């Protein structure tokens, strides 16, 4: 008998049979780890459990270095890394573990001229809308991720508490992104997390990430499930819906852990 995961307050027809999937793709911040915080021990155990049976992909706007430090270095199942796919920088890069090392299979990096065009546009927009950067910030405001330029209003290392406060009271990103899209029509401009704006080449987003992942892995999109905490309109996971992949919204890390437990329980029952 099929084992179904039933979301609270969901109708029976919304139940999902996890045995139908070959790959589970996860957003990072707010889904499997707190913003820029290390993966916790329980999530490590659950993800490693999934990697013993399924392919797993990490799809995030984070840089490859950030993803490696925050998540990969904390995973205790190196022997299962052949099943793990890293898709950092909103799909601009794709990595796989081959012969004991992480190898980049695909990249869509900016040229120096493109980077200058983007930075010039930010400067013009700030002047146009009268934006003044906060006096207190934590780390660099801009981060060059080669394939993505990321603006973080409070800096790359801002505490979560400060990010939450700014997001509720001072979030001016809609005005900034609207102006940037007019000045940068050949680029993707979108918000990320609570304080960031990410810019990639046109067409490079999480929908592209899923399609590219399917191409390189040989796993059909209908055999994948994407899990994220921001699948709502305007959220940084919303773009993935365009790929046609089935999605599963979570509210927080606790929700994701419940989901992973159900996936693992389903697998155990199926194999008995």
PDB file of C-alpha atoms in Angstrom:
ATOM      1  CA  UNK A   1       0.000   0.000   0.000  1.00  0.00           C
ATOM      2  CA  UNK A   2       1.337   3.451  -0.877  1.00  0.00           C
ATOM      3  CA  UNK A   3       2.719   5.503   1.975  1.00  0.00           C
ATOM      4  CA  UNK A   4       1.558   9.111   1.682  1.00  0.00           C
ATOM      5  CA  UNK A   5       2.739  12.233   3.456  1.00  0.00           C
ATOM      6  CA  UNK A   6      -0.306  14.252   4.526  1.00  0.00           C
ATOM      7  CA  UNK A   7       0.213  17.967   5.055  1.00  0.00           C
ATOM      8  CA  UNK A   8      -1.690  19.435   8.002  1.00  0.00           C
ATOM      9  CA  UNK A   9      -4.986  20.985   6.914  1.00  0.00           C
ATOM     10  CA  UNK A  10      -4.589  19.597   3.382  1.00  0.00           C
ATOM     11  CA  UNK A  11      -7.162  17.565   1.477  1.00  0.00           C
ATOM     12  CA  UNK A  12      -6.532  13.892   0.822  1.00  0.00           C
ATOM     13  CA  UNK A  13      -5.942  14.486  -2.880  1.00  0.00           C
ATOM     14  CA  UNK A  14      -2.968  16.694  -1.981  1.00  0.00           C
ATOM     15  CA  UNK A  15      -1.111  13.723  -0.484  1.00  0.00           C
ATOM     16  CA  UNK A  16       2.148  12.842  -2.201  1.00  0.00           C
ATOM     17  CA  UNK A  17       3.557   9.373  -2.803  1.00  0.00           C
ATOM     18  CA  UNK A  18       7.269  10.008  -2.349  1.00  0.00           C
ATOM     19  CA  UNK A  19       8.214   6.617  -3.782  1.00  0.00           C
ATOM     20  CA  UNK A  20       7.418   8.081  -7.220  1.00  0.00           C
ATOM     21  CA  UNK A  21      10.456  10.374  -7.168  1.00  0.00           C
ATOM     22  CA  UNK A  22      14.118   9.790  -7.993  1.00  0.00           C
ATOM     23  CA  UNK A  23      15.525  13.187  -7.000  1.00  0.00           C
ATOM     24  CA  UNK A  24      14.650  15.662  -4.260  1.00  0.00           C
ATOM     25  CA  UNK A  25      15.811  19.252  -4.788  1.00  0.00           C
ATOM     26  CA  UNK A  26      16.068  21.591  -1.814  1.00  0.00           C
ATOM     27  CA  UNK A  27      16.393  25.324  -1.376  1.00  0.00           C
ATOM     28  CA  UNK A  28      18.893  26.147   1.398  1.00  0.00           C
ATOM     29  CA  UNK A  29      18.193  29.222   3.540  1.00  0.00           C
ATOM     30  CA  UNK A  30      14.951  28.816   5.459  1.00  0.00           C
ATOM     31  CA  UNK A  31      14.497  25.288   4.117  1.00  0.00           C
ATOM     32  CA  UNK A  32      17.401  23.110   5.298  1.00  0.00           C
ATOM     33  CA  UNK A  33      19.412  25.717   7.231  1.00  0.00           C
ATOM     34  CA  UNK A  34      18.891  29.107   8.800  1.00  0.00           C
ATOM     35  CA  UNK A  35      20.182  32.057   6.778  1.00  0.00           C
ATOM     36  CA  UNK A  36      23.948  31.562   6.306  1.00  0.00           C
ATOM     37  CA  UNK A  37      24.074  29.281   9.358  1.00  0.00           C
ATOM     38  CA  UNK A  38      25.725  25.861   9.335  1.00  0.00           C
ATOM     39  CA  UNK A  39      23.629  22.765   8.697  1.00  0.00           C
ATOM     40  CA  UNK A  40      22.573  21.267  12.033  1.00  0.00           C
ATOM     41  CA  UNK A  41      23.272  17.669  13.079  1.00  0.00           C
ATOM     42  CA  UNK A  42      19.687  16.478  12.727  1.00  0.00           C
ATOM     43  CA  UNK A  43      19.346  17.838   9.193  1.00  0.00           C
ATOM     44  CA  UNK A  44      22.702  16.239   8.328  1.00  0.00           C
ATOM     45  CA  UNK A  45      21.406  12.856   9.466  1.00  0.00           C
ATOM     46  CA  UNK A  46      18.150  13.210   7.528  1.00  0.00           C
ATOM     47  CA  UNK A  47      19.770  14.414   4.300  1.00  0.00           C
ATOM     48  CA  UNK A  48      22.370  11.655   4.483  1.00  0.00           C
ATOM     49  CA  UNK A  49      19.546   9.171   4.973  1.00  0.00           C
ATOM     50  CA  UNK A  50      17.928  10.463   1.794  1.00  0.00           C
ATOM     51  CA  UNK A  51      21.245  10.307  -0.089  1.00  0.00           C
ATOM     52  CA  UNK A  52      21.501   6.590   0.651  1.00  0.00           C
ATOM     53  CA  UNK A  53      18.387   6.030  -1.485  1.00  0.00           C
ATOM     54  CA  UNK A  54      17.864   9.042  -3.763  1.00  0.00           C
ATOM     55  CA  UNK A  55      19.665  11.753  -5.668  1.00  0.00           C
ATOM     56  CA  UNK A  56      19.560  15.077  -3.813  1.00  0.00           C
ATOM     57  CA  UNK A  57      20.162  18.538  -5.272  1.00  0.00           C
ATOM     58  CA  UNK A  58      20.853  21.792  -3.442  1.00  0.00           C
ATOM     59  CA  UNK A  59      19.508  24.723  -5.481  1.00  0.00           C
ATOM     60  CA  UNK A  60      20.291  28.168  -4.102  1.00  0.00           C
ATOM     61  CA  UNK A  61      21.362  31.708  -4.857  1.00  0.00           C
ATOM     62  CA  UNK A  62      24.356  31.115  -2.587  1.00  0.00           C
ATOM     63  CA  UNK A  63      27.848  31.016  -4.041  1.00  0.00           C
ATOM     64  CA  UNK A  64      29.611  27.689  -4.471  1.00  0.00           C
ATOM     65  CA  UNK A  65      31.955  28.608  -1.612  1.00  0.00           C
ATOM     66  CA  UNK A  66      29.075  29.495   0.703  1.00  0.00           C
ATOM     67  CA  UNK A  67      27.233  26.288  -0.168  1.00  0.00           C
ATOM     68  CA  UNK A  68      30.365  24.227   0.443  1.00  0.00           C
ATOM     69  CA  UNK A  69      31.044  25.803   3.839  1.00  0.00           C
ATOM     70  CA  UNK A  70      27.465  26.012   5.077  1.00  0.00           C
ATOM     71  CA  UNK A  71      26.156  22.632   3.922  1.00  0.00           C
ATOM     72  CA  UNK A  72      28.590  20.246   2.232  1.00  0.00           C
ATOM     73  CA  UNK A  73      31.289  20.491   4.901  1.00  0.00           C
ATOM     74  CA  UNK A  74      28.671  19.508   7.495  1.00  0.00           C
ATOM     75  CA  UNK A  75      27.428  16.392   5.699  1.00  0.00           C
ATOM     76  CA  UNK A  76      28.769  13.227   7.309  1.00  0.00           C
ATOM     77  CA  UNK A  77      28.168  10.913   4.341  1.00  0.00           C
ATOM     78  CA  UNK A  78      30.978  11.691   1.902  1.00  0.00           C
ATOM     79  CA  UNK A  79      30.635   8.153   0.542  1.00  0.00           C
ATOM     80  CA  UNK A  80      27.215   9.184  -0.847  1.00  0.00           C
ATOM     81  CA  UNK A  81      28.344  12.396  -2.550  1.00  0.00           C
ATOM     82  CA  UNK A  82      28.024  10.759  -5.983  1.00  0.00           C
ATOM     83  CA  UNK A  83      24.253  11.221  -5.513  1.00  0.00           C
ATOM     84  CA  UNK A  84      24.561  14.883  -4.481  1.00  0.00           C
ATOM     85  CA  UNK A  85      24.188  17.722  -6.997  1.00  0.00           C
ATOM     86  CA  UNK A  86      25.201  21.300  -6.186  1.00  0.00           C
ATOM     87  CA  UNK A  87      23.403  24.034  -8.119  1.00  0.00           C
ATOM     88  CA  UNK A  88      24.642  27.343  -6.662  1.00  0.00           C
ATOM     89  CA  UNK A  89      24.195  30.924  -7.860  1.00  0.00           C
ATOM     90  CA  UNK A  90      20.546  30.421  -8.860  1.00  0.00           C
ATOM     91  CA  UNK A  91      21.391  27.786 -11.452  1.00  0.00           C
ATOM     92  CA  UNK A  92      24.368  29.571 -13.021  1.00  0.00           C
ATOM     93  CA  UNK A  93      26.702  26.759 -11.924  1.00  0.00           C
ATOM     94  CA  UNK A  94      26.326  22.990 -11.668  1.00  0.00           C
ATOM     95  CA  UNK A  95      28.702  20.741  -9.707  1.00  0.00           C
ATOM     96  CA  UNK A  96      29.008  16.987  -9.256  1.00  0.00           C
ATOM     97  CA  UNK A  97      31.373  14.879  -7.140  1.00  0.00           C
ATOM     98  CA  UNK A  98      33.600  12.963  -9.564  1.00  0.00           C
ATOM     99  CA  UNK A  99      36.606  10.850  -8.567  1.00  0.00           C
ATOM    100  CA  UNK A 100      36.879  12.401  -5.132  1.00  0.00           C
ATOM    101  CA  UNK A 101      36.494  16.063  -6.063  1.00  0.00           C
ATOM    102  CA  UNK A 102      33.762  18.550  -6.920  1.00  0.00           C
ATOM    103  CA  UNK A 103      33.776  19.246 -10.653  1.00  0.00           C
ATOM    104  CA  UNK A 104      31.961  22.095 -12.395  1.00  0.00           C
ATOM    105  CA  UNK A 105      29.894  20.664 -15.240  1.00  0.00           C
ATOM    106  CA  UNK A 106      28.318  23.929 -16.413  1.00  0.00           C
ATOM    107  CA  UNK A 107      28.821  27.653 -15.795  1.00  0.00           C
ATOM    108  CA  UNK A 108      27.348  30.945 -16.985  1.00  0.00           C
ATOM    109  CA  UNK A 109      29.723  33.559 -15.576  1.00  0.00           C
ATOM    110  CA  UNK A 110      29.550  37.293 -16.250  1.00  0.00           C
ATOM    111  CA  UNK A 111      32.194  39.083 -18.279  1.00  0.00           C
ATOM    112  CA  UNK A 112      33.955  42.080 -16.707  1.00  0.00           C
ATOM    113  CA  UNK A 113      31.897  44.359 -18.957  1.00  0.00           C
ATOM    114  CA  UNK A 114      28.635  42.822 -17.750  1.00  0.00           C
ATOM    115  CA  UNK A 115      29.667  43.211 -14.115  1.00  0.00           C
ATOM    116  CA  UNK A 116      30.442  46.902 -14.680  1.00  0.00           C
ATOM    117  CA  UNK A 117      27.089  47.424 -16.413  1.00  0.00           C
ATOM    118  CA  UNK A 118      25.277  45.938 -13.409  1.00  0.00           C
ATOM    119  CA  UNK A 119      27.202  47.939 -10.815  1.00  0.00           C
ATOM    120  CA  UNK A 120      26.663  51.156 -12.785  1.00  0.00           C
ATOM    121  CA  UNK A 121      22.923  50.425 -12.883  1.00  0.00           C
ATOM    122  CA  UNK A 122      22.802  49.993  -9.097  1.00  0.00           C
ATOM    123  CA  UNK A 123      24.564  53.320  -8.611  1.00  0.00           C
ATOM    124  CA  UNK A 124      22.139  55.090 -10.950  1.00  0.00           C
ATOM    125  CA  UNK A 125      19.087  53.539  -9.287  1.00  0.00           C
ATOM    126  CA  UNK A 126      20.255  54.521  -5.806  1.00  0.00           C
ATOM    127  CA  UNK A 127      20.562  58.126  -6.992  1.00  0.00           C
ATOM    128  CA  UNK A 128      17.228  58.045  -8.836  1.00  0.00           C
ATOM    129  CA  UNK A 129      15.214  56.833  -5.829  1.00  0.00           C
ATOM    130  CA  UNK A 130      17.256  58.618  -3.180  1.00  0.00           C
ATOM    131  CA  UNK A 131      18.354  55.408  -1.486  1.00  0.00           C
ATOM    132  CA  UNK A 132      20.787  55.845   1.395  1.00  0.00           C
ATOM    133  CA  UNK A 133      22.556  52.742   2.648  1.00  0.00           C
ATOM    134  CA  UNK A 134      22.181  51.994   6.377  1.00  0.00           C
ATOM    135  CA  UNK A 135      24.965  53.431   8.510  1.00  0.00           C
ATOM    136  CA  UNK A 136      25.352  50.072  10.247  1.00  0.00           C
ATOM    137  CA  UNK A 137      26.155  47.159   7.983  1.00  0.00           C
ATOM    138  CA  UNK A 138      27.844  43.798   8.386  1.00  0.00           C
ATOM    139  CA  UNK A 139      30.376  42.848   5.746  1.00  0.00           C
ATOM    140  CA  UNK A 140      30.285  43.695   2.061  1.00  0.00           C
ATOM    141  CA  UNK A 141      27.120  45.222   0.612  1.00  0.00           C
ATOM    142  CA  UNK A 142      27.868  43.745  -2.820  1.00  0.00           C
ATOM    143  CA  UNK A 143      29.182  40.262  -3.554  1.00  0.00           C
ATOM    144  CA  UNK A 144      30.586  39.212  -6.913  1.00  0.00           C
ATOM    145  CA  UNK A 145      29.700  35.537  -7.329  1.00  0.00           C
ATOM    146  CA  UNK A 146      31.099  35.467 -10.899  1.00  0.00           C
ATOM    147  CA  UNK A 147      27.770  34.342 -12.366  1.00  0.00           C
ATOM    148  CA  UNK A 148      25.668  36.531 -10.068  1.00  0.00           C
ATOM    149  CA  UNK A 149      25.923  39.959  -8.469  1.00  0.00           C
ATOM    150  CA  UNK A 150      24.228  40.069  -5.072  1.00  0.00           C
ATOM    151  CA  UNK A 151      23.278  43.216  -3.187  1.00  0.00           C
ATOM    152  CA  UNK A 152      22.657  42.749   0.541  1.00  0.00           C
ATOM    153  CA  UNK A 153      21.182  45.830   2.186  1.00  0.00           C
ATOM    154  CA  UNK A 154      22.771  45.131   5.579  1.00  0.00           C
ATOM    155  CA  UNK A 155      25.880  43.330   4.339  1.00  0.00           C
ATOM    156  CA  UNK A 156      26.677  39.688   3.718  1.00  0.00           C
ATOM    157  CA  UNK A 157      27.189  38.822   7.400  1.00  0.00           C
ATOM    158  CA  UNK A 158      24.174  40.577   8.938  1.00  0.00           C
ATOM    159  CA  UNK A 159      22.570  38.781  11.911  1.00  0.00           C
ATOM    160  CA  UNK A 160      19.195  37.183  11.225  1.00  0.00           C
ATOM    161  CA  UNK A 161      17.547  39.410  13.852  1.00  0.00           C
ATOM    162  CA  UNK A 162      18.706  42.544  12.023  1.00  0.00           C
ATOM    163  CA  UNK A 163      17.611  41.139   8.665  1.00  0.00           C
ATOM    164  CA  UNK A 164      14.135  40.422  10.009  1.00  0.00           C
ATOM    165  CA  UNK A 165      13.839  43.916  11.442  1.00  0.00           C
ATOM    166  CA  UNK A 166      14.946  45.575   8.188  1.00  0.00           C
ATOM    167  CA  UNK A 167      12.661  43.331   6.130  1.00  0.00           C
ATOM    168  CA  UNK A 168       9.601  44.357   8.138  1.00  0.00           C
ATOM    169  CA  UNK A 169      10.338  48.069   8.488  1.00  0.00           C
ATOM    170  CA  UNK A 170      12.738  49.274   5.784  1.00  0.00           C
ATOM    171  CA  UNK A 171      12.466  46.913   2.806  1.00  0.00           C
ATOM    172  CA  UNK A 172      12.863  49.136  -0.236  1.00  0.00           C
ATOM    173  CA  UNK A 173      13.787  46.312  -2.604  1.00  0.00           C
ATOM    174  CA  UNK A 174      10.586  46.495  -4.707  1.00  0.00           C
ATOM    175  CA  UNK A 175      11.477  50.048  -5.746  1.00  0.00           C
ATOM    176  CA  UNK A 176      15.092  49.094  -6.434  1.00  0.00           C
ATOM    177  CA  UNK A 177      14.229  45.985  -8.454  1.00  0.00           C
ATOM    178  CA  UNK A 178      11.572  47.778 -10.517  1.00  0.00           C
ATOM    179  CA  UNK A 179      14.098  50.425 -11.527  1.00  0.00           C
ATOM    180  CA  UNK A 180      16.868  47.899 -12.141  1.00  0.00           C
ATOM    181  CA  UNK A 181      14.679  45.865 -14.497  1.00  0.00           C
ATOM    182  CA  UNK A 182      14.199  48.941 -16.678  1.00  0.00           C
ATOM    183  CA  UNK A 183      17.935  49.629 -16.809  1.00  0.00           C
ATOM    184  CA  UNK A 184      18.965  45.962 -17.178  1.00  0.00           C
ATOM    185  CA  UNK A 185      16.442  44.355 -19.570  1.00  0.00           C
ATOM    186  CA  UNK A 186      18.895  41.620 -20.573  1.00  0.00           C
ATOM    187  CA  UNK A 187      19.318  40.332 -17.013  1.00  0.00           C
ATOM    188  CA  UNK A 188      17.257  38.527 -14.381  1.00  0.00           C
ATOM    189  CA  UNK A 189      16.629  40.791 -11.365  1.00  0.00           C
ATOM    190  CA  UNK A 190      14.976  39.231  -8.318  1.00  0.00           C
ATOM    191  CA  UNK A 191      14.843  39.485  -4.554  1.00  0.00           C
ATOM    192  CA  UNK A 192      16.491  36.839  -2.396  1.00  0.00           C
ATOM    193  CA  UNK A 193      16.115  36.070   1.295  1.00  0.00           C
ATOM    194  CA  UNK A 194      15.144  38.967   3.555  1.00  0.00           C
ATOM    195  CA  UNK A 195      17.558  41.693   2.423  1.00  0.00           C
ATOM    196  CA  UNK A 196      19.113  40.721  -0.909  1.00  0.00           C
ATOM    197  CA  UNK A 197      18.751  41.374  -4.624  1.00  0.00           C
ATOM    198  CA  UNK A 198      20.295  38.861  -7.054  1.00  0.00           C
ATOM    199  CA  UNK A 199      21.167  39.518 -10.691  1.00  0.00           C
ATOM    200  CA  UNK A 200      22.030  36.821 -13.231  1.00  0.00           C
ATOM    201  CA  UNK A 201      21.934  36.568 -16.990  1.00  0.00           C
ATOM    202  CA  UNK A 202      18.489  36.531 -18.589  1.00  0.00           C
ATOM    203  CA  UNK A 203      16.920  33.105 -18.359  1.00  0.00           C
ATOM    204  CA  UNK A 204      19.178  31.950 -15.522  1.00  0.00           C
ATOM    205  CA  UNK A 205      16.917  31.214 -12.573  1.00  0.00           C
ATOM    206  CA  UNK A 206      15.712  28.213 -10.584  1.00  0.00           C
ATOM    207  CA  UNK A 207      13.545  27.005 -13.474  1.00  0.00           C
ATOM    208  CA  UNK A 208      16.665  26.908 -15.635  1.00  0.00           C
ATOM    209  CA  UNK A 209      18.452  25.158 -12.760  1.00  0.00           C
ATOM    210  CA  UNK A 210      15.913  22.316 -12.733  1.00  0.00           C
ATOM    211  CA  UNK A 211      15.952  21.902 -16.520  1.00  0.00           C
ATOM    212  CA  UNK A 212      19.756  21.888 -16.556  1.00  0.00           C
ATOM    213  CA  UNK A 213      19.839  19.434 -13.670  1.00  0.00           C
ATOM    214  CA  UNK A 214      17.562  17.110 -15.629  1.00  0.00           C
ATOM    215  CA  UNK A 215      19.795  17.390 -18.697  1.00  0.00           C
ATOM    216  CA  UNK A 216      23.006  16.521 -16.839  1.00  0.00           C
ATOM    217  CA  UNK A 217      21.570  13.910 -14.461  1.00  0.00           C
ATOM    218  CA  UNK A 218      19.353  12.129 -16.960  1.00  0.00           C
ATOM    219  CA  UNK A 219      16.499  12.275 -14.434  1.00  0.00           C
ATOM    220  CA  UNK A 220      13.218  13.490 -15.927  1.00  0.00           C
ATOM    221  CA  UNK A 221      11.660  16.595 -14.370  1.00  0.00           C
ATOM    222  CA  UNK A 222       8.507  14.616 -13.556  1.00  0.00           C
ATOM    223  CA  UNK A 223      10.689  12.350 -11.392  1.00  0.00           C
ATOM    224  CA  UNK A 224      11.873  15.290  -9.264  1.00  0.00           C
ATOM    225  CA  UNK A 225      10.317  17.104  -6.304  1.00  0.00           C
ATOM    226  CA  UNK A 226      11.413  20.624  -5.339  1.00  0.00           C
ATOM    227  CA  UNK A 227      11.147  21.692  -1.690  1.00  0.00           C
ATOM    228  CA  UNK A 228      11.366  25.363  -0.672  1.00  0.00           C
ATOM    229  CA  UNK A 229      10.127  27.911   1.839  1.00  0.00           C
ATOM    230  CA  UNK A 230       9.472  30.725  -0.664  1.00  0.00           C
ATOM    231  CA  UNK A 231       7.302  29.259  -3.424  1.00  0.00           C
ATOM    232  CA  UNK A 232       4.709  31.999  -2.965  1.00  0.00           C
ATOM    233  CA  UNK A 233       4.331  34.879  -5.488  1.00  0.00           C
ATOM    234  CA  UNK A 234       7.459  37.023  -5.324  1.00  0.00           C
ATOM    235  CA  UNK A 235       9.377  34.440  -3.299  1.00  0.00           C
ATOM    236  CA  UNK A 236      12.858  33.389  -4.358  1.00  0.00           C
ATOM    237  CA  UNK A 237      11.641  29.839  -5.102  1.00  0.00           C
ATOM    238  CA  UNK A 238       8.717  30.931  -7.286  1.00  0.00           C
ATOM    239  CA  UNK A 239      10.674  30.808 -10.556  1.00  0.00           C
ATOM    240  CA  UNK A 240      11.144  27.044 -10.237  1.00  0.00           C
ATOM    241  CA  UNK A 241       7.433  26.521 -10.956  1.00  0.00           C
ATOM    242  CA  UNK A 242       8.009  27.484 -14.619  1.00  0.00           C
ATOM    243  CA  UNK A 243      10.091  24.328 -15.106  1.00  0.00           C
ATOM    244  CA  UNK A 244       7.049  22.122 -14.547  1.00  0.00           C
ATOM    245  CA  UNK A 245       8.640  20.361 -11.582  1.00  0.00           C
ATOM    246  CA  UNK A 246       6.286  19.379  -8.781  1.00  0.00           C
ATOM    247  CA  UNK A 247       6.833  21.562  -5.736  1.00  0.00           C
ATOM    248  CA  UNK A 248       6.347  21.095  -2.016  1.00  0.00           C
ATOM    249  CA  UNK A 249       6.185  24.237   0.166  1.00  0.00           C
ATOM    250  CA  UNK A 250       7.610  24.201   3.674  1.00  0.00           C
ATOM    251  CA  UNK A 251       7.412  26.904   6.326  1.00  0.00           C
ATOM    252  CA  UNK A 252      10.708  26.312   8.079  1.00  0.00           C
ATOM    253  CA  UNK A 253      13.404  23.778   8.965  1.00  0.00           C
ATOM    254  CA  UNK A 254      11.062  21.834  11.224  1.00  0.00           C
ATOM    255  CA  UNK A 255       8.658  21.333   8.329  1.00  0.00           C
ATOM    256  CA  UNK A 256      11.505  20.099   6.116  1.00  0.00           C
ATOM    257  CA  UNK A 257      12.651  17.639   8.775  1.00  0.00           C
ATOM    258  CA  UNK A 258       9.123  16.228   9.021  1.00  0.00           C
ATOM    259  CA  UNK A 259       9.093  15.845   5.254  1.00  0.00           C
ATOM    260  CA  UNK A 260      12.456  14.051   5.206  1.00  0.00           C
ATOM    261  CA  UNK A 261      11.326  11.677   7.952  1.00  0.00           C
ATOM    262  CA  UNK A 262       8.282  10.798   5.878  1.00  0.00           C
ATOM    263  CA  UNK A 263      10.442  10.202   2.792  1.00  0.00           C
ATOM    264  CA  UNK A 264      12.723   7.887   4.763  1.00  0.00           C
ATOM    265  CA  UNK A 265       9.836   6.052   6.435  1.00  0.00           C
ATOM    266  CA  UNK A 266       8.230   5.588   3.038  1.00  0.00           C
ATOM    267  CA  UNK A 267      11.447   4.103   1.674  1.00  0.00           C
ATOM    268  CA  UNK A 268      11.871   1.739   4.623  1.00  0.00           C
ATOM    269  CA  UNK A 269       8.315   0.397   4.265  1.00  0.00           C
ATOM    270  CA  UNK A 270       8.657   0.033   0.503  1.00  0.00           C
ATOM    271  CA  UNK A 271      11.794  -2.117   0.867  1.00  0.00           C
ATOM    272  CA  UNK A 272      10.319  -4.513   3.437  1.00  0.00           C
TER     273      UNK A 272
END
